[in-house]
XYZ file of C-alpha atoms in Angstrom:
429
model
C 24.983 -69.152 -20.805
C 25.392 -70.269 -24.421
C 23.315 -73.120 -25.779
C 25.256 -76.064 -27.122
C 25.151 -76.501 -30.864
C 23.621 -79.936 -30.376
C 20.723 -78.654 -28.280
C 20.045 -75.780 -30.636
C 19.984 -78.062 -33.656
C 17.781 -80.584 -31.877
C 15.128 -78.177 -30.659
C 14.826 -75.441 -33.239
C 14.852 -75.007 -36.977
C 17.234 -72.345 -38.194
C 15.860 -70.030 -40.879
C 17.898 -69.748 -44.048
C 18.126 -65.969 -44.040
C 20.556 -64.028 -46.254
C 22.258 -62.329 -43.290
C 25.990 -62.691 -42.748
C 28.469 -61.369 -40.216
C 30.571 -59.052 -42.363
C 31.792 -56.835 -39.512
C 34.903 -57.283 -37.409
C 33.104 -55.659 -34.496
C 30.313 -57.399 -32.593
C 26.920 -55.747 -32.545
C 25.005 -54.159 -31.001
C 27.446 -51.418 -30.044
C 26.657 -49.762 -26.713
C 27.194 -46.024 -27.091
C 28.402 -43.620 -24.361
C 24.842 -42.435 -23.689
C 23.652 -46.080 -23.275
C 21.857 -46.180 -26.605
C 22.524 -49.250 -28.725
C 23.430 -49.324 -32.417
C 22.402 -52.369 -34.466
C 23.832 -53.294 -37.867
C 23.185 -56.358 -39.982
C 24.337 -57.364 -43.465
C 21.344 -58.311 -45.604
C 21.926 -57.009 -49.165
C 18.980 -58.834 -50.758
C 16.375 -57.890 -48.135
C 13.480 -55.550 -48.857
C 12.687 -54.938 -45.190
C 14.462 -55.518 -41.875
C 12.655 -55.063 -38.570
C 14.222 -55.098 -35.110
C 12.150 -56.432 -32.215
C 13.179 -56.692 -28.593
C 12.389 -56.304 -24.913
C 13.605 -52.675 -24.997
C 10.957 -51.649 -27.549
C 7.590 -50.852 -25.997
C 4.732 -52.821 -27.493
C 1.053 -53.295 -26.732
C -0.483 -55.644 -24.185
C -3.999 -57.028 -24.091
C -4.808 -59.512 -21.351
C -2.234 -62.293 -21.174
C -1.073 -61.508 -24.693
C 1.355 -58.905 -25.937
C 2.433 -57.508 -29.262
C 6.101 -56.636 -29.435
C 7.140 -53.193 -30.455
C 9.335 -52.825 -33.501
C 11.859 -50.546 -35.148
C 12.041 -50.394 -38.933
C 15.737 -50.374 -39.782
C 17.219 -48.177 -42.516
C 19.184 -49.534 -45.434
C 22.732 -48.248 -45.878
C 24.271 -49.965 -48.887
C 24.317 -53.692 -48.153
C 23.642 -53.104 -44.444
C 20.629 -52.244 -42.319
C 21.143 -50.060 -39.247
C 19.359 -48.305 -36.410
C 20.176 -46.716 -33.049
C 17.849 -46.853 -30.067
C 17.120 -44.144 -27.558
C 19.183 -44.205 -24.346
C 18.375 -47.360 -22.353
C 18.299 -47.929 -18.609
C 20.705 -50.439 -17.120
C 19.315 -53.932 -17.757
C 19.559 -57.092 -19.837
C 17.669 -56.893 -23.134
C 16.773 -59.630 -25.603
C 16.074 -59.072 -29.288
C 15.798 -60.578 -32.761
C 15.456 -59.512 -36.408
C 12.722 -60.099 -38.940
C 14.169 -60.033 -42.448
C 11.390 -59.972 -45.020
C 9.093 -61.374 -42.284
C 11.473 -64.239 -41.458
C 12.710 -64.339 -37.866
C 16.473 -64.670 -37.452
C 19.150 -64.207 -34.827
C 21.950 -61.662 -35.008
C 25.032 -63.202 -36.669
C 27.180 -60.456 -35.117
C 26.277 -61.330 -31.518
C 27.348 -64.677 -29.993
C 25.279 -64.135 -26.832
C 22.045 -66.131 -26.966
C 19.554 -67.545 -24.498
C 16.604 -69.927 -24.792
C 13.257 -68.722 -23.482
C 10.804 -71.653 -23.767
C 10.963 -72.353 -27.539
C 12.715 -69.170 -28.662
C 16.421 -68.557 -29.138
C 17.089 -64.868 -28.518
C 20.166 -62.669 -28.645
C 20.792 -60.436 -25.675
C 22.985 -57.559 -24.529
C 23.522 -55.852 -21.184
C 23.590 -52.149 -20.373
C 25.744 -51.572 -17.285
C 25.741 -48.880 -14.649
C 22.865 -50.250 -12.546
C 20.891 -53.483 -12.328
C 22.649 -54.709 -15.458
C 25.925 -54.951 -13.533
C 24.449 -57.775 -11.450
C 23.649 -59.738 -14.618
C 27.266 -59.701 -15.815
C 29.961 -62.246 -14.993
C 32.378 -60.203 -12.896
C 35.741 -60.880 -11.299
C 34.324 -62.222 -8.023
C 34.259 -65.609 -6.309
C 31.952 -67.872 -8.307
C 29.606 -70.474 -6.934
C 29.317 -74.008 -8.237
C 26.351 -74.964 -10.454
C 25.293 -78.610 -10.590
C 22.657 -80.442 -12.624
C 21.284 -83.068 -10.259
C 19.000 -86.050 -10.848
C 16.870 -87.130 -7.903
C 14.325 -89.959 -7.444
C 10.678 -89.096 -8.075
C 7.354 -90.865 -7.661
C 5.463 -88.586 -10.057
C 3.387 -90.558 -12.591
C 5.450 -92.001 -15.426
C 8.815 -91.036 -13.899
C 11.568 -92.530 -11.796
C 13.758 -89.435 -11.573
C 13.723 -85.697 -12.225
C 16.385 -83.022 -12.572
C 17.118 -79.815 -10.693
C 19.779 -77.113 -10.861
C 21.641 -76.509 -7.596
C 23.739 -73.396 -6.936
C 26.335 -73.735 -4.178
C 27.931 -70.448 -3.044
C 31.707 -70.083 -3.293
C 32.012 -70.516 0.485
C 30.514 -74.001 0.222
C 33.801 -75.239 -1.196
C 36.180 -73.074 0.828
C 34.546 -73.816 4.197
C 33.844 -77.560 4.306
C 32.045 -77.518 7.662
C 29.756 -74.526 7.206
C 26.033 -75.111 6.701
C 23.888 -72.817 4.577
C 20.275 -71.642 4.279
C 18.355 -72.654 1.153
C 16.205 -70.773 -1.350
C 13.975 -72.839 -3.636
C 13.506 -70.758 -6.807
C 10.713 -71.858 -9.173
C 10.163 -71.050 -12.860
C 7.033 -70.197 -14.837
C 4.895 -72.031 -17.370
C 7.007 -73.323 -20.244
C 10.168 -73.126 -18.168
C 12.351 -75.799 -16.640
C 15.329 -76.215 -14.325
C 17.474 -74.075 -16.662
C 15.141 -71.066 -16.824
C 16.298 -69.094 -13.787
C 19.942 -69.825 -14.565
C 19.684 -68.730 -18.198
C 16.901 -66.153 -18.615
C 16.924 -65.103 -14.964
C 20.728 -64.728 -14.613
C 20.304 -66.101 -11.093
C 23.888 -67.407 -10.894
C 25.445 -64.057 -11.817
C 23.067 -62.220 -9.484
C 23.951 -64.491 -6.571
C 27.706 -64.372 -7.199
C 27.700 -60.584 -7.421
C 25.345 -59.858 -4.530
C 27.123 -62.293 -2.203
C 30.498 -60.782 -3.162
C 29.190 -57.311 -2.302
C 27.725 -58.521 0.993
C 24.225 -57.572 -0.149
C 22.776 -61.011 0.517
C 23.653 -63.989 2.658
C 25.594 -66.876 1.099
C 22.947 -69.485 0.370
C 22.228 -72.651 -1.546
C 19.690 -72.039 -4.315
C 17.699 -74.928 -5.747
C 16.021 -74.420 -9.134
C 13.827 -77.482 -9.783
C 11.846 -78.475 -12.852
C 8.182 -77.717 -12.211
C 6.844 -79.165 -15.482
C 5.026 -82.309 -14.366
C 5.232 -83.883 -17.835
C 9.011 -83.514 -18.333
C 11.778 -84.926 -16.170
C 14.288 -82.347 -17.400
C 14.773 -79.464 -19.815
C 13.970 -80.226 -23.469
C 16.792 -82.131 -25.145
C 18.493 -82.952 -21.828
C 16.590 -86.060 -20.728
C 18.259 -89.159 -22.252
C 14.975 -91.063 -22.023
C 12.974 -88.357 -23.801
C 15.463 -86.455 -25.977
C 13.216 -85.189 -28.777
C 10.563 -83.303 -26.827
C 10.075 -79.630 -27.666
C 9.169 -76.995 -25.063
C 5.711 -75.468 -24.962
C 4.386 -72.506 -23.019
C 1.186 -74.117 -21.761
C 1.675 -76.389 -18.731
C -1.934 -76.897 -17.626
C -1.178 -80.320 -16.175
C 1.333 -78.672 -13.839
C -1.578 -76.822 -12.189
C -3.264 -79.963 -10.851
C -1.429 -80.266 -7.540
C 1.102 -82.963 -8.405
C 4.218 -80.810 -8.044
C 2.992 -79.210 -4.830
C 2.035 -82.510 -3.196
C 5.488 -84.125 -3.543
C 7.757 -81.090 -3.348
C 8.794 -81.344 0.293
C 9.135 -85.122 0.340
C 11.080 -85.310 -2.918
C 12.951 -82.035 -3.460
C 13.455 -80.577 0.014
C 14.259 -83.937 1.597
C 16.779 -84.772 -1.122
C 18.532 -81.412 -0.756
C 18.704 -81.720 3.042
C 20.171 -85.226 2.775
C 22.769 -84.424 0.125
C 23.947 -80.880 0.933
C 25.070 -79.025 4.024
C 21.819 -77.202 4.663
C 20.451 -75.645 7.817
C 17.343 -77.788 7.746
C 14.766 -75.777 9.637
C 11.974 -73.374 8.762
C 13.972 -70.271 9.702
C 16.592 -71.089 7.074
C 14.337 -72.050 4.155
C 12.841 -69.742 1.538
C 10.710 -70.443 -1.504
C 9.868 -68.091 -4.382
C 8.540 -68.441 -7.900
C 7.302 -66.548 -10.935
C 3.921 -67.009 -12.625
C 3.221 -70.792 -12.547
C 6.106 -71.059 -10.083
C 4.278 -68.455 -7.989
C 1.231 -70.742 -7.935
C 3.461 -73.612 -6.839
C 5.160 -71.409 -4.241
C 1.873 -70.205 -2.791
C 0.427 -73.688 -2.330
C 3.633 -75.524 -1.412
C 4.171 -73.055 1.428
C 0.460 -73.062 2.295
C 0.327 -76.854 2.673
C 3.634 -76.994 4.540
C 3.360 -74.125 7.041
C 6.262 -75.406 9.182
C 8.731 -75.661 6.286
C 9.334 -72.153 4.849
C 9.754 -68.868 6.720
C 10.303 -66.767 3.576
C 7.820 -66.803 0.684
C 8.089 -64.835 -2.587
C 5.330 -64.490 -5.170
C 6.631 -62.914 -8.411
C 3.768 -62.194 -10.869
C 2.108 -65.219 -9.326
C -0.875 -67.111 -10.581
C -2.706 -67.031 -7.270
C -5.270 -69.597 -8.406
C -5.372 -72.520 -10.806
C -8.914 -71.345 -11.730
C -10.494 -74.182 -9.734
C -12.638 -73.289 -6.732
C -13.716 -75.974 -4.268
C -16.882 -76.783 -6.266
C -14.969 -77.244 -9.515
C -12.390 -79.407 -7.797
C -15.204 -81.616 -6.569
C -16.646 -81.822 -10.085
C -13.313 -82.861 -11.599
C -12.814 -85.442 -8.856
C -16.309 -86.850 -9.502
C -15.608 -86.963 -13.248
C -12.419 -88.937 -12.618
C -14.201 -91.420 -10.369
C -17.043 -91.870 -12.873
C -14.610 -92.367 -15.752
C -12.631 -94.933 -13.779
C -15.816 -96.916 -13.137
C -16.802 -96.598 -16.820
C -13.438 -98.037 -17.897
C -13.906 -101.001 -15.567
C -17.238 -101.740 -17.230
C -16.001 -101.057 -20.779
C -12.211 -101.655 -20.879
C -12.044 -100.971 -24.624
C -12.088 -97.198 -23.959
C -8.900 -97.441 -21.919
C -5.723 -95.868 -23.298
C -7.678 -93.839 -25.835
C -6.961 -90.151 -26.407
C -10.080 -89.296 -24.407
C -8.977 -91.612 -21.606
C -5.530 -90.038 -21.464
C -6.999 -86.531 -21.408
C -9.517 -87.234 -18.632
C -6.967 -89.183 -16.608
C -4.371 -86.420 -16.991
C -6.638 -83.756 -15.510
C -8.436 -85.859 -12.892
C -5.479 -87.745 -11.440
C -3.838 -84.753 -9.789
C -3.763 -84.055 -6.088
C -6.321 -81.258 -6.173
C -6.702 -81.252 -2.396
C -3.662 -78.947 -2.196
C -5.868 -76.115 -3.542
C -8.806 -76.707 -1.198
C -9.648 -75.060 2.142
C -7.592 -71.935 1.425
C -8.844 -69.851 4.347
C -8.088 -72.427 7.033
C -4.677 -73.176 5.539
C -3.806 -69.466 5.481
C -4.803 -69.231 9.137
C -2.327 -71.994 9.992
C 0.429 -70.524 7.814
C 0.129 -67.114 9.500
C 0.009 -68.498 13.045
C 2.647 -67.167 13.452
C 3.263 -65.311 10.205
C 6.273 -66.120 8.030
C 9.219 -63.785 8.566
C 8.668 -62.559 5.002
C 5.666 -62.915 2.716
C 6.589 -61.012 -0.436
C 4.325 -60.101 -3.371
C 5.528 -58.356 -6.545
C 3.934 -57.749 -9.934
C 3.853 -55.101 -12.647
C 1.187 -52.493 -13.291
C 0.646 -53.952 -16.781
C 0.830 -57.609 -15.742
C -2.146 -59.751 -16.719
C -2.071 -61.358 -13.244
C -2.511 -57.966 -11.552
C -6.191 -58.480 -10.695
C -5.509 -61.956 -9.308
C -2.849 -60.507 -7.015
C -4.952 -57.476 -6.071
C -7.767 -59.822 -5.030
C -5.380 -62.048 -3.120
C -3.912 -59.075 -1.218
C -7.464 -57.986 -0.303
C -7.976 -61.422 1.237
C -4.749 -61.110 3.213
C -5.684 -57.567 4.295
C -9.142 -58.631 5.450
C -7.593 -61.273 7.694
C -4.848 -58.963 8.940
C -2.026 -61.115 7.553
C 1.221 -59.136 7.052
C 3.070 -59.090 3.744
C 5.525 -56.949 1.788
C 4.193 -55.544 -1.479
C 6.770 -54.520 -4.082
C 4.955 -52.759 -6.959
C 6.597 -52.099 -10.285
C 5.742 -50.948 -13.754
C 5.865 -53.283 -16.742
C 4.297 -56.648 -17.366
C 4.842 -60.390 -17.242
C 8.525 -60.251 -18.181
C 11.955 -61.517 -17.239
C 13.042 -57.912 -16.813
C 10.648 -57.636 -13.885
C 11.415 -61.073 -12.423
C 15.147 -60.383 -12.357
C 14.442 -57.084 -10.596
C 12.228 -58.824 -8.044
C 15.012 -61.307 -7.319
C 17.443 -58.422 -6.780
C 15.014 -56.939 -4.244
C 14.070 -60.263 -2.610
C 17.499 -61.767 -1.929
C 18.759 -59.102 0.529
C 15.647 -59.696 2.670
C 16.440 -63.375 3.314
C 17.990 -65.010 6.366
C 18.947 -61.723 8.059
């Protein structure tokens, strides 16, 4: 999906780089062996570097350093050709004399948190599911719904309705709730995750059941994607959503999101026809939404999940005590109210932390009986690997069944799209 010019101009500054589209042909060019040739016009540049998701970099903990290719100058142009690439969607950008810029020869862009990236697709495999093909297309709606979260009256979600929803006006459908990661919003799975194309193509091939897919906004501080909330139009996205790990989203999810969807769409509103899955922060939300609502979801997917918000029961008690003490202090000394310190303490102590407590007993209820599918996937280089390894040991010790889908790679959209491709055919069969 292309970003509107208005949103792009509102959210991001465009670097004034001496790079111009001088070619009649769009780049990159995908060669017969699935390598990609890049070419950019930058006659005044001293150095041009190509960076992208197809170039292996270095990872250390939750951080990563992108790999790079130093391009070669050929007259007024800079060029390079990659090795043969596997079928996938790849994002990339240029650095011209250390200034980041997009590719003027490629109109395909996507926003990932606060970055605008070009992308291209290599076909012949998974990449074919990320393309818009000549199949029946579902309907995508941006929906506002009422919310009681602090400081809000409404929030926005993206709803995918399969093509059959329109052609068969009496049919009811199962529902997948698909949650994004930290820094994301209700557009993330549609844009970076290519969820709409994946669903259209897999449903058309009969590889997954026609289903409604709800992609809500899990950022507790924003009602909608940056630039798309009329009441808060100037906010910029940020990767760190610590306040979304305090239980607020999880505690209202069923009452606000699930109830709204069941009332407004032709759903099959029972446990056997509901699934929930999420990546990273959305995996944390998925784990604890399903854990606290054991009769609501029969299919659970954890994609590179944060399996803990880093608060054990003792820490939760400490934060709760701090909030109570601060509230009493404000009553005795009102002048400290609405200060920066007050807002910070209130932000982190006003959550519904009880959703993270009593894990063992809640798991016992959730697996009595077990969900039809409890799915865990993460990469061998993912910084959440140890968290997930430890969580699987807990499930193993209790004898709780789950499906483990290992992969290589790290904390990336390439992996999360692949997990979705593997997860969807397992639902509602």
